mmCIF file of C-alpha atoms in Angstrom:
data_model
loop_
_atom_site.group_PDB
_atom_site.id
_atom_site.type_symbol
_atom_site.label_atom_id
_atom_site.label_comp_id
_atom_site.label_asym_id
_atom_site.label_seq_id
_atom_site.Cartn_x
_atom_site.Cartn_y
_atom_site.Cartn_z
ATOM 1 C CA MET O 7 53.094 10.517 117.026
ATOM 2 C CA SER O 8 54.279 14.367 117.787
ATOM 3 C CA GLY O 9 57.842 15.130 117.587
ATOM 4 C CA PRO O 10 59.599 18.095 119.346
ATOM 5 C CA ASN O 11 59.161 20.201 116.309
ATOM 6 C CA SER O 12 55.736 18.863 115.136
ATOM 7 C CA VAL O 13 52.937 21.481 115.006
ATOM 8 C CA ALA O 14 51.076 20.029 117.826
ATOM 9 C CA ASP O 15 53.911 21.217 120.118
ATOM 10 C CA LYS O 16 53.633 24.790 119.080
ATOM 11 C CA PRO O 17 51.550 27.689 120.227
ATOM 12 C CA ARG O 18 48.616 27.727 117.688
ATOM 13 C CA VAL O 19 47.692 31.021 116.274
ATOM 14 C CA VAL O 20 44.898 31.654 113.918
ATOM 15 C CA LEU O 21 45.743 34.435 111.758
ATOM 16 C CA GLY O 22 42.623 36.518 110.377
ATOM 17 C CA VAL O 23 43.111 38.564 107.631
ATOM 18 C CA GLY O 24 40.493 41.303 106.476
ATOM 19 C CA ALA O 25 40.044 42.859 103.148
ATOM 20 C CA GLY O 26 42.350 45.895 103.361
ATOM 21 C CA ILE O 27 45.185 47.166 101.680
ATOM 22 C CA ALA O 28 47.401 46.884 104.868
ATOM 23 C CA SER O 29 46.988 43.074 104.284
ATOM 24 C CA TYR O 30 50.475 42.989 102.734
ATOM 25 C CA LYS O 31 52.124 44.143 105.968
ATOM 26 C CA VAL O 32 50.433 41.030 107.622
ATOM 27 C CA CYS O 33 52.819 38.840 105.631
ATOM 28 C CA GLU O 34 55.739 40.274 107.952
ATOM 29 C CA LEU O 35 53.616 39.358 110.964
ATOM 30 C CA LEU O 36 53.481 35.882 109.767
ATOM 31 C CA ARG O 37 56.774 35.594 109.008
ATOM 32 C CA ARG O 38 57.718 36.474 112.541
ATOM 33 C CA LEU O 39 55.198 34.320 114.005
ATOM 34 C CA THR O 40 56.452 31.311 112.169
ATOM 35 C CA GLU O 41 60.111 31.936 112.647
ATOM 36 C CA SER O 42 59.499 32.241 116.430
ATOM 37 C CA GLY O 43 58.245 28.670 116.529
ATOM 38 C CA HIS O 44 54.540 29.301 116.273
ATOM 39 C CA ALA O 45 52.037 27.156 114.140
ATOM 40 C CA VAL O 46 49.998 29.786 112.099
ATOM 41 C CA ARG O 47 46.827 28.987 110.413
ATOM 42 C CA VAL O 48 45.803 31.718 108.196
ATOM 43 C CA VAL O 49 42.127 32.540 107.692
ATOM 44 C CA PRO O 50 41.453 35.207 105.197
ATOM 45 C CA THR O 51 37.979 36.728 104.112
ATOM 46 C CA ARG O 52 36.911 36.016 100.577
ATOM 47 C CA ASP O 53 37.996 39.777 99.577
ATOM 48 C CA ALA O 54 41.252 39.617 101.378
ATOM 49 C CA LEU O 55 42.505 37.536 98.474
ATOM 50 C CA ARG O 56 42.129 40.041 96.213
ATOM 51 C CA PHE O 57 45.139 42.118 97.908
ATOM 52 C CA VAL O 58 47.342 39.096 98.962
ATOM 53 C CA GLY O 59 46.613 35.704 97.165
ATOM 54 C CA GLU O 60 46.094 32.037 98.675
ATOM 55 C CA PRO O 61 49.560 30.739 97.699
ATOM 56 C CA THR O 62 51.282 33.390 99.588
ATOM 57 C CA TRP O 63 49.593 32.700 102.874
ATOM 58 C CA ALA O 64 50.016 28.727 102.475
ATOM 59 C CA ALA O 65 53.907 29.291 101.452
ATOM 60 C CA LEU O 66 54.610 31.630 104.405
ATOM 61 C CA SER O 67 52.335 29.236 106.863
ATOM 62 C CA GLY O 68 53.200 26.039 105.770
ATOM 63 C CA GLN O 69 49.195 25.302 106.424
ATOM 64 C CA PRO O 70 46.159 24.921 104.111
ATOM 65 C CA VAL O 71 44.239 28.400 103.577
ATOM 66 C CA SER O 72 40.632 28.715 103.307
ATOM 67 C CA THR O 73 38.047 31.154 103.284
ATOM 68 C CA GLU O 74 34.837 28.749 103.294
ATOM 69 C CA VAL O 75 33.267 26.350 105.682
ATOM 70 C CA TRP O 76 32.642 23.990 103.046
ATOM 71 C CA ASN O 77 36.250 22.917 102.323
ATOM 72 C CA SER O 78 37.382 19.764 104.178
ATOM 73 C CA VAL O 79 33.883 19.554 105.886
ATOM 74 C CA SER O 80 34.905 16.192 107.451
ATOM 75 C CA GLU O 81 37.338 18.190 109.697
ATOM 76 C CA VAL O 82 34.470 20.677 110.651
ATOM 77 C CA PRO O 83 37.021 23.559 110.262
ATOM 78 C CA HIS O 84 34.438 26.160 111.064
ATOM 79 C CA VAL O 85 34.352 24.605 114.547
ATOM 80 C CA ARG O 86 37.558 22.955 115.016
ATOM 81 C CA ILE O 87 40.049 26.044 114.044
ATOM 82 C CA GLY O 88 38.592 28.359 116.589
ATOM 83 C CA GLN O 89 38.432 25.508 119.582
ATOM 84 C CA ASP O 90 42.118 24.447 119.023
ATOM 85 C CA ALA O 91 43.611 28.086 118.892
ATOM 86 C CA ASP O 92 45.517 29.735 121.586
ATOM 87 C CA LEU O 93 45.290 33.017 120.146
ATOM 88 C CA VAL O 94 42.997 34.278 117.352
ATOM 89 C CA PHE O 95 44.588 37.732 115.698
ATOM 90 C CA VAL O 96 42.806 39.524 113.024
ATOM 91 C CA ALA O 97 44.800 41.949 111.014
ATOM 92 C CA PRO O 98 43.811 44.214 109.265
ATOM 93 C CA ALA O 99 40.567 44.016 110.970
ATOM 94 C CA THR O 100 38.144 46.148 108.525
ATOM 95 C CA ALA O 101 35.269 48.408 109.430
ATOM 96 C CA ASP O 102 33.050 45.683 107.848
ATOM 97 C CA LEU O 103 34.887 42.734 109.619
ATOM 98 C CA LEU O 104 34.573 44.464 112.928
ATOM 99 C CA ALA O 105 30.877 45.323 112.636
ATOM 100 C CA ARG O 106 30.457 41.552 111.421
ATOM 101 C CA ALA O 107 32.144 40.285 114.475
ATOM 102 C CA ALA O 108 30.384 42.532 116.941
ATOM 103 C CA HIS O 109 27.148 41.303 115.780
ATOM 104 C CA GLY O 110 27.943 37.559 115.680
ATOM 105 C CA LEU O 111 27.286 37.027 112.002
ATOM 106 C CA ALA O 112 28.841 33.689 110.692
ATOM 107 C CA ASP O 113 28.949 33.904 106.715
ATOM 108 C CA ASP O 114 32.516 32.615 106.183
ATOM 109 C CA LEU O 115 35.135 30.631 107.968
ATOM 110 C CA LEU O 116 36.757 33.476 109.653
ATOM 111 C CA THR O 117 33.728 34.797 111.614
ATOM 112 C CA ASN O 118 32.920 31.149 112.337
ATOM 113 C CA THR O 119 35.980 30.857 113.926
ATOM 114 C CA LEU O 120 35.587 34.139 115.973
ATOM 115 C CA LEU O 121 32.325 32.569 117.415
ATOM 116 C CA THR O 122 33.898 29.223 118.187
ATOM 117 C CA ALA O 123 37.160 30.536 119.900
ATOM 118 C CA ARG O 124 37.686 30.341 123.553
ATOM 119 C CA CYS O 125 41.100 31.869 123.415
ATOM 120 C CA PRO O 126 41.961 35.405 123.632
ATOM 121 C CA VAL O 127 40.977 37.349 120.450
ATOM 122 C CA VAL O 128 42.830 40.504 119.293
ATOM 123 C CA PHE O 129 41.653 42.642 116.530
ATOM 124 C CA ALA O 130 44.169 45.354 114.635
ATOM 125 C CA PRO O 131 41.901 47.582 112.969
ATOM 126 C CA ALA O 132 43.094 49.344 109.771
ATOM 127 C CA MET O 133 40.654 51.631 107.617
ATOM 128 C CA HIS O 134 40.362 55.329 106.682
ATOM 129 C CA THR O 135 40.159 57.835 109.481
ATOM 130 C CA GLU O 136 36.383 58.531 108.747
ATOM 131 C CA MET O 137 35.443 55.042 109.060
ATOM 132 C CA TRP O 138 37.134 54.603 112.121
ATOM 133 C CA GLU O 139 35.688 57.370 113.831
ATOM 134 C CA HIS O 140 32.222 56.641 112.725
ATOM 135 C CA PRO O 141 29.722 56.160 115.544
ATOM 136 C CA ALA O 142 29.020 53.008 114.160
ATOM 137 C CA THR O 143 32.850 51.466 114.095
ATOM 138 C CA GLN O 144 32.978 52.962 117.587
ATOM 139 C CA ALA O 145 30.266 50.927 119.172
ATOM 140 C CA ASN O 146 31.325 48.033 117.583
ATOM 141 C CA VAL O 147 34.618 48.343 119.089
ATOM 142 C CA ALA O 148 33.054 49.083 122.201
ATOM 143 C CA THR O 149 31.019 45.930 121.980
ATOM 144 C CA LEU O 150 33.886 43.937 121.234
ATOM 145 C CA ARG O 151 36.230 45.369 124.080
ATOM 146 C CA ALA O 152 33.071 44.818 126.545
ATOM 147 C CA ARG O 153 33.261 41.014 125.653
ATOM 148 C CA GLY O 154 37.046 40.958 126.366
ATOM 149 C CA CYS O 155 38.550 41.068 123.046
ATOM 150 C CA VAL O 156 41.557 43.246 122.432
ATOM 151 C CA VAL O 157 41.073 45.935 119.995
ATOM 152 C CA ILE O 158 44.291 47.711 119.188
ATOM 153 C CA GLU O 159 44.064 51.525 118.517
ATOM 154 C CA PRO O 160 45.022 52.118 115.101
ATOM 155 C CA ALA O 161 48.156 54.164 114.309
ATOM 156 C CA SER O 162 48.469 57.495 112.631
ATOM 157 C CA GLY O 163 50.004 58.352 109.484
ATOM 158 C CA ARG O 164 49.866 57.819 105.987
ATOM 159 C CA LEU O 165 46.873 55.887 104.493
ATOM 160 C CA THR O 166 45.932 54.856 101.265
ATOM 161 C CA GLY O 167 46.571 57.534 98.383
ATOM 162 C CA ALA O 168 47.172 61.049 99.757
ATOM 163 C CA ASP O 169 45.209 60.776 102.985
ATOM 164 C CA THR O 170 46.935 61.216 106.440
ATOM 165 C CA GLY O 171 45.476 60.441 109.701
ATOM 166 C CA LYS O 172 44.267 57.974 112.157
ATOM 167 C CA GLY O 173 43.784 54.579 110.878
ATOM 168 C CA ARG O 174 47.194 53.118 109.817
ATOM 169 C CA LEU O 175 47.833 49.411 110.772
ATOM 170 C CA PRO O 176 50.623 49.381 113.402
ATOM 171 C CA ASP O 177 54.056 48.490 112.678
ATOM 172 C CA PRO O 178 54.216 44.270 112.096
ATOM 173 C CA GLY O 179 57.061 44.055 114.735
ATOM 174 C CA GLU O 180 54.523 45.793 117.373
ATOM 175 C CA LEU O 181 51.838 43.575 116.566
ATOM 176 C CA PHE O 182 54.125 40.573 117.054
ATOM 177 C CA GLU O 183 55.096 41.896 120.652
ATOM 178 C CA VAL O 184 51.460 42.169 121.319
ATOM 179 C CA ALA O 185 50.867 38.533 120.219
ATOM 180 C CA VAL O 186 53.919 37.275 122.175
ATOM 181 C CA ARG O 187 52.744 39.058 125.274
ATOM 182 C CA ILE O 188 49.222 37.782 125.101
ATOM 183 C CA LEU O 189 50.495 33.949 124.287
ATOM 184 C CA ALA O 190 52.619 34.210 127.555
ATOM 185 C CA GLY O 191 49.530 34.441 129.602
ATOM 186 C CA THR O 192 48.622 38.187 129.588
ATOM 187 C CA THR O 193 44.924 38.466 130.499
ATOM 188 C CA SER O 194 42.345 40.716 129.179
ATOM 189 C CA ASP O 195 41.414 42.209 132.466
ATOM 190 C CA LEU O 196 41.863 45.923 131.558
ATOM 191 C CA ALA O 197 39.303 45.523 128.481
ATOM 192 C CA GLY O 198 37.002 48.418 128.052
ATOM 193 C CA ARG O 199 39.018 50.404 130.261
ATOM 194 C CA HIS O 200 40.755 53.873 129.396
ATOM 195 C CA VAL O 201 44.161 54.248 130.873
ATOM 196 C CA VAL O 202 46.399 57.240 130.723
ATOM 197 C CA VAL O 203 50.276 56.980 131.158
ATOM 198 C CA SER O 204 52.908 59.431 131.218
ATOM 199 C CA ALA O 205 56.471 58.703 130.227
ATOM 200 C CA GLY O 206 59.986 60.184 129.479
ATOM 201 C CA GLY O 207 61.673 63.214 131.134
ATOM 202 C CA THR O 208 60.494 66.951 130.735
ATOM 203 C CA ARG O 209 63.023 69.650 129.456
ATOM 204 C CA GLU O 210 62.500 73.041 130.765
ATOM 205 C CA PRO O 211 64.041 75.751 128.293
ATOM 206 C CA ILE O 212 66.976 78.065 129.535
ATOM 207 C CA ASP O 213 67.198 79.316 125.856
ATOM 208 C CA PRO O 214 66.487 78.131 122.316
ATOM 209 C CA VAL O 215 69.424 75.684 122.764
ATOM 210 C CA ARG O 216 69.792 74.667 126.168
ATOM 211 C CA PHE O 217 67.258 73.136 128.973
ATOM 212 C CA ILE O 218 66.909 71.565 132.574
ATOM 213 C CA GLY O 219 66.334 67.760 132.348
ATOM 214 C CA ASN O 220 66.996 64.601 133.530
ATOM 215 C CA ARG O 221 68.169 61.021 132.400
ATOM 216 C CA SER O 222 64.697 59.182 131.970
ATOM 217 C CA SER O 223 64.363 57.237 128.623
ATOM 218 C CA GLY O 224 60.807 56.556 128.739
ATOM 219 C CA LEU O 225 61.450 53.034 128.826
ATOM 220 C CA GLN O 226 59.249 52.197 131.932
ATOM 221 C CA GLY O 227 56.239 54.297 130.924
ATOM 222 C CA TYR O 228 56.350 52.828 127.453
ATOM 223 C CA ALA O 229 56.568 49.007 128.996
ATOM 224 C CA LEU O 230 53.332 50.317 131.086
ATOM 225 C CA ALA O 231 51.655 51.328 127.930
ATOM 226 C CA LYS O 232 52.468 48.510 125.833
ATOM 227 C CA VAL O 233 51.296 45.893 128.384
ATOM 228 C CA ALA O 234 48.042 48.079 129.152
ATOM 229 C CA ALA O 235 47.387 47.543 125.395
ATOM 230 C CA ALA O 236 47.806 43.764 125.346
ATOM 231 C CA ARG O 237 45.653 43.639 128.265
ATOM 232 C CA GLY O 238 42.755 45.327 126.288
ATOM 233 C CA ALA O 239 42.883 48.637 127.195
ATOM 234 C CA LYS O 240 42.324 51.906 125.302
ATOM 235 C CA VAL O 241 45.912 53.374 126.179
ATOM 236 C CA THR O 242 46.737 57.275 125.767
ATOM 237 C CA LEU O 243 50.476 57.666 126.325
ATOM 238 C CA VAL O 244 51.724 61.213 127.060
ATOM 239 C CA ALA O 245 55.368 61.094 126.112
ATOM 240 C CA ALA O 246 57.945 63.542 127.042
ATOM 241 C CA ASN O 247 61.325 63.570 124.976
ATOM 242 C CA THR O 248 61.716 59.960 123.993
ATOM 243 C CA ALA O 249 63.119 58.618 120.970
ATOM 244 C CA LEU O 250 61.134 55.569 121.321
ATOM 245 C CA PRO O 251 58.662 54.257 118.261
ATOM 246 C CA ASP O 252 54.862 54.465 119.078
ATOM 247 C CA PRO O 253 53.714 51.170 120.569
ATOM 248 C CA ALA O 254 51.184 49.351 118.527
ATOM 249 C CA GLY O 255 47.580 50.111 119.770
ATOM 250 C CA VAL O 256 48.312 53.221 121.817
ATOM 251 C CA SER O 257 47.681 56.931 121.175
ATOM 252 C CA VAL O 258 50.655 58.980 121.550
ATOM 253 C CA VAL O 259 50.683 62.327 122.704
ATOM 254 C CA ARG O 260 54.183 64.067 122.520
ATOM 255 C CA VAL O 261 55.226 67.093 124.887
ATOM 256 C CA GLY O 262 58.263 68.806 126.015
ATOM 257 C CA SER O 263 57.922 70.831 129.032
ATOM 258 C CA ALA O 264 56.339 69.933 132.385
ATOM 259 C CA LEU O 265 53.816 72.700 131.480
ATOM 260 C CA GLU O 266 53.200 70.837 128.493
ATOM 261 C CA MET O 267 52.779 67.654 130.238
ATOM 262 C CA ARG O 268 50.263 68.800 132.582
ATOM 263 C CA GLU O 269 48.025 70.391 129.835
ATOM 264 C CA ALA O 270 48.065 67.017 128.121
ATOM 265 C CA VAL O 271 47.514 64.812 131.246
ATOM 266 C CA HIS O 272 44.854 67.077 132.330
ATOM 267 C CA ALA O 273 43.094 67.159 128.997
ATOM 268 C CA ALA O 274 43.071 63.096 128.891
ATOM 269 C CA ALA O 275 42.288 62.236 132.600
ATOM 270 C CA PRO O 276 38.858 62.933 133.005
ATOM 271 C CA ALA O 277 37.761 60.217 130.514
ATOM 272 C CA ALA O 278 40.247 57.637 132.035
ATOM 273 C CA ASP O 279 39.632 55.013 134.183
ATOM 274 C CA VAL O 280 43.292 54.990 135.264
ATOM 275 C CA VAL O 281 46.116 57.374 135.471
ATOM 276 C CA VAL O 282 49.815 56.219 135.816
ATOM 277 C CA MET O 283 52.498 59.173 136.355
ATOM 278 C CA ALA O 284 55.633 57.127 135.280
ATOM 279 C CA ALA O 285 57.139 60.472 133.738
ATOM 280 C CA ALA O 286 60.030 61.809 135.152
ATOM 281 C CA VAL O 287 58.635 65.625 135.511
ATOM 282 C CA ALA O 288 60.979 68.388 136.441
ATOM 283 C CA ASP O 289 60.456 69.895 140.085
ATOM 284 C CA PHE O 290 61.859 73.469 138.599
ATOM 285 C CA ARG O 291 61.852 75.385 135.484
ATOM 286 C CA PRO O 292 63.621 78.740 134.831
ATOM 287 C CA VAL O 293 61.633 81.785 135.773
ATOM 288 C CA SER O 294 62.027 82.959 131.832
ATOM 289 C CA ALA O 295 63.754 81.646 128.953
ATOM 290 C CA ALA O 296 66.008 83.641 126.720
ATOM 291 C CA GLY O 297 64.470 84.347 123.569
ATOM 292 C CA GLN O 298 67.994 83.885 121.804
ATOM 293 C CA LYS O 299 71.179 81.946 122.869
ATOM 294 C CA ILE O 300 72.763 82.932 125.889
ATOM 295 C CA LYS O 301 76.277 83.895 125.094
ATOM 296 C CA LYS O 302 79.505 83.141 127.059
ATOM 297 C CA THR O 303 81.027 86.318 128.537
ATOM 298 C CA GLU O 304 84.511 87.259 129.585
ATOM 299 C CA GLU O 305 83.026 89.243 132.264
ATOM 300 C CA SER O 306 81.895 86.379 134.537
ATOM 301 C CA ASP O 307 82.406 82.734 135.171
ATOM 302 C CA THR O 308 78.994 82.085 136.493
ATOM 303 C CA LEU O 309 75.570 82.297 135.055
ATOM 304 C CA PRO O 310 72.710 82.564 137.823
ATOM 305 C CA ILE O 311 69.348 81.265 136.576
ATOM 306 C CA GLU O 312 66.451 81.681 138.758
ATOM 307 C CA LEU O 313 64.220 78.651 139.276
ATOM 308 C CA VAL O 314 60.494 78.599 140.029
ATOM 309 C CA LYS O 315 58.499 75.228 141.051
ATOM 310 C CA ASN O 316 56.694 73.446 138.570
ATOM 311 C CA PRO O 317 53.039 72.203 139.117
ATOM 312 C CA ASP O 318 52.683 69.017 141.079
ATOM 313 C CA ILE O 319 50.806 67.199 138.390
ATOM 314 C CA LEU O 320 50.106 64.029 140.293
ATOM 315 C CA ALA O 321 48.647 65.986 143.394
ATOM 316 C CA GLU O 322 46.407 67.815 141.021
ATOM 317 C CA LEU O 323 45.287 64.718 139.584
ATOM 318 C CA VAL O 324 44.346 63.314 143.103
ATOM 319 C CA VAL O 325 42.315 66.492 143.964
ATOM 320 C CA GLN O 326 40.795 66.290 140.696
ATOM 321 C CA ARG O 327 40.241 62.363 140.142
ATOM 322 C CA ALA O 328 36.594 61.334 138.844
ATOM 323 C CA SER O 329 34.798 58.993 140.989
ATOM 324 C CA GLY O 330 36.314 55.621 140.718
ATOM 325 C CA GLN O 331 39.554 56.657 139.152
ATOM 326 C CA VAL O 332 42.658 54.801 140.076
ATOM 327 C CA ILE O 333 45.675 56.966 140.024
ATOM 328 C CA VAL O 334 49.401 55.690 140.322
ATOM 329 C CA GLY O 335 52.792 57.516 140.929
ATOM 330 C CA PHE O 336 56.142 56.715 140.719
ATOM 331 C CA ALA O 337 59.169 57.894 142.879
ATOM 332 C CA ALA O 338 62.558 57.695 141.693
ATOM 333 C CA GLU O 339 65.112 58.015 144.732
ATOM 334 C CA THR O 340 68.740 57.719 145.260
ATOM 335 C CA ASP O 341 68.708 56.996 148.942
ATOM 336 C CA ASN O 342 66.433 55.919 151.603
ATOM 337 C CA VAL O 343 63.983 54.516 149.054
ATOM 338 C CA LEU O 344 61.481 53.123 151.140
ATOM 339 C CA GLU O 345 61.329 55.891 153.780
ATOM 340 C CA HIS O 346 61.035 58.676 151.022
ATOM 341 C CA GLY O 347 58.621 56.615 149.103
ATOM 342 C CA ARG O 348 56.309 56.170 151.912
ATOM 343 C CA ALA O 349 56.349 59.815 152.535
ATOM 344 C CA LYS O 350 55.461 60.685 149.026
ATOM 345 C CA LEU O 351 52.576 58.442 148.984
ATOM 346 C CA ALA O 352 51.091 59.918 152.294
ATOM 347 C CA ARG O 353 51.856 63.492 150.682
ATOM 348 C CA LYS O 354 50.594 62.827 147.510
ATOM 349 C CA GLY O 355 47.363 60.920 148.260
ATOM 350 C CA CYS O 356 47.370 58.714 145.141
ATOM 351 C CA ASP O 357 46.148 54.859 145.213
ATOM 352 C CA LEU O 358 49.523 53.301 144.430
ATOM 353 C CA LEU O 359 53.034 54.462 144.289
ATOM 354 C CA VAL O 360 55.875 52.524 142.539
ATOM 355 C CA VAL O 361 59.158 53.369 144.420
ATOM 356 C CA ASN O 362 62.895 52.447 142.812
ATOM 357 C CA GLN O 363 66.113 53.354 143.520
ATOM 358 C CA VAL O 364 67.962 55.435 140.355
ATOM 359 C CA GLY O 365 71.309 56.786 139.663
ATOM 360 C CA GLU O 366 73.805 57.301 136.749
ATOM 361 C CA ASN O 367 74.073 53.572 135.886
ATOM 362 C CA LEU O 368 70.592 52.265 137.517
ATOM 363 C CA THR O 369 67.241 51.926 135.933
ATOM 364 C CA PHE O 370 67.446 55.047 133.609
ATOM 365 C CA GLY O 371 67.858 53.742 130.063
ATOM 366 C CA ALA O 372 68.393 49.875 131.405
ATOM 367 C CA PRO O 373 65.793 47.325 129.963
ATOM 368 C CA ASP O 374 65.492 46.150 133.752
ATOM 369 C CA ASN O 375 63.865 47.489 136.697
ATOM 370 C CA ALA O 376 63.085 46.672 140.230
ATOM 371 C CA GLY O 377 60.914 48.298 142.759
ATOM 372 C CA VAL O 378 58.170 48.279 145.554
ATOM 373 C CA ILE O 379 54.419 49.060 145.184
ATOM 374 C CA LEU O 380 53.201 50.879 148.003
ATOM 375 C CA SER O 381 49.476 50.852 148.152
ATOM 376 C CA ALA O 382 47.343 53.548 150.185
ATOM 377 C CA THR O 383 45.903 50.678 152.285
ATOM 378 C CA GLY O 384 49.356 50.027 153.875
ATOM 379 C CA SER O 385 50.623 47.103 151.807
ATOM 380 C CA GLU O 386 53.704 46.702 150.120
ATOM 381 C CA ARG O 387 54.771 44.302 147.166
ATOM 382 C CA GLU O 388 58.496 44.064 146.195
ATOM 383 C CA ILE O 389 59.152 43.567 142.525
ATOM 384 C CA PRO O 390 62.650 41.677 142.399
ATOM 385 C CA LEU O 391 64.766 42.877 139.170
ATOM 386 C CA GLY O 392 63.461 41.939 135.934
ATOM 387 C CA THR O 393 62.296 43.534 132.681
ATOM 388 C CA LYS O 394 60.470 46.620 132.641
ATOM 389 C CA GLU O 395 57.522 45.051 131.180
ATOM 390 C CA GLU O 396 57.651 42.482 134.119
ATOM 391 C CA LEU O 397 57.357 45.404 136.482
ATOM 392 C CA ALA O 398 54.598 47.019 134.274
ATOM 393 C CA ALA O 399 52.539 43.632 134.832
ATOM 394 C CA ALA O 400 52.784 43.955 138.521
ATOM 395 C CA VAL O 401 51.569 47.365 138.509
ATOM 396 C CA TRP O 402 48.644 46.489 136.366
ATOM 397 C CA ASP O 403 47.950 43.664 138.257
ATOM 398 C CA GLU O 404 47.452 45.778 141.391
ATOM 399 C CA VAL O 405 45.433 48.332 139.459
ATOM 400 C CA ALA O 406 43.237 45.738 137.989
ATOM 401 C CA THR O 407 42.389 44.224 141.693
ATOM 402 C CA LEU O 408 41.460 48.274 142.756
ATOM 403 C CA LEU O 409 39.455 48.258 139.592
ATOM 404 C CA ALA O 410 37.456 45.154 140.376
#
């Protein structure tokens, strides 16, 4: 009979471990999962145990660990483990493991488990940059994504030895957040899609020290990127002046000014299925920025600064959109929110516009948000106050409907 703390009552996670040096980081992911109330069965590959041994995985998970289909045969583990799972999360997913999964091989317990799983499956790749960028690996990733698996984009940074580049396993805390989102019911309806999201607030330089800016923290844009990645999308995040860590599985392009934002978004947009302009782009910039710090003088108490309009990135994207591309805008308003939002939607010509009320102590930097999603078809969906990830999920629900 199962009690309130029994394994049977807990969300069941299969943690597949590939044979990569990054497997030591997965111990922290396992700890977070077990301490938050998940029942975790670790299924490593044979060579993965060369990096982290079986006793470590067994002690941290509290469950038996095996790499072979021949252990406990009476329990039919090669079928039961995958059938009973609520989530299969593979980290690190090596190039070899991605290839075997893509081609349906079943030569150990983990690959058998992947074939029998009918729950969400997540791969967190980690390998050297050249291996990740190889056409064979990219083809295998595309195959897995097309089947509905979530393949997280690897992070960039220090790799084994002195190498640096894309291929690093994302932070265990970020991987844990992806797992929790998916277990909470996130679908993989964006699998195989490429989305571009802008976030943060641009800064328009006055001189090398000062700038014209805004209060945007980037939290809503980052929430949009995180939720899209958890729903299976390949995500490019163009981030302006945020202090937030890179989300797991997201390619981050950092920019400063509106012109830099424009260049980065236009570079990424042509290959995207969806572009979401959540960044607070400054409407104006100084005509010219001083090359040196402007000094305060006794002769005048004023300093006139001539401003010029910045390009309207959202309107440009609408004009240049690829066939079938969905474009989403954001409108931060202080008053007459819906009136201004409807007018902006008509003026910009995007598919969806998320309008919300902002102010000094409202939305900017806060963990919560509320808004109304306006559609070019005339529909309006009100999103009550909740977390920024909840608003992001509502936006992606509407986007997924348009893509379908």
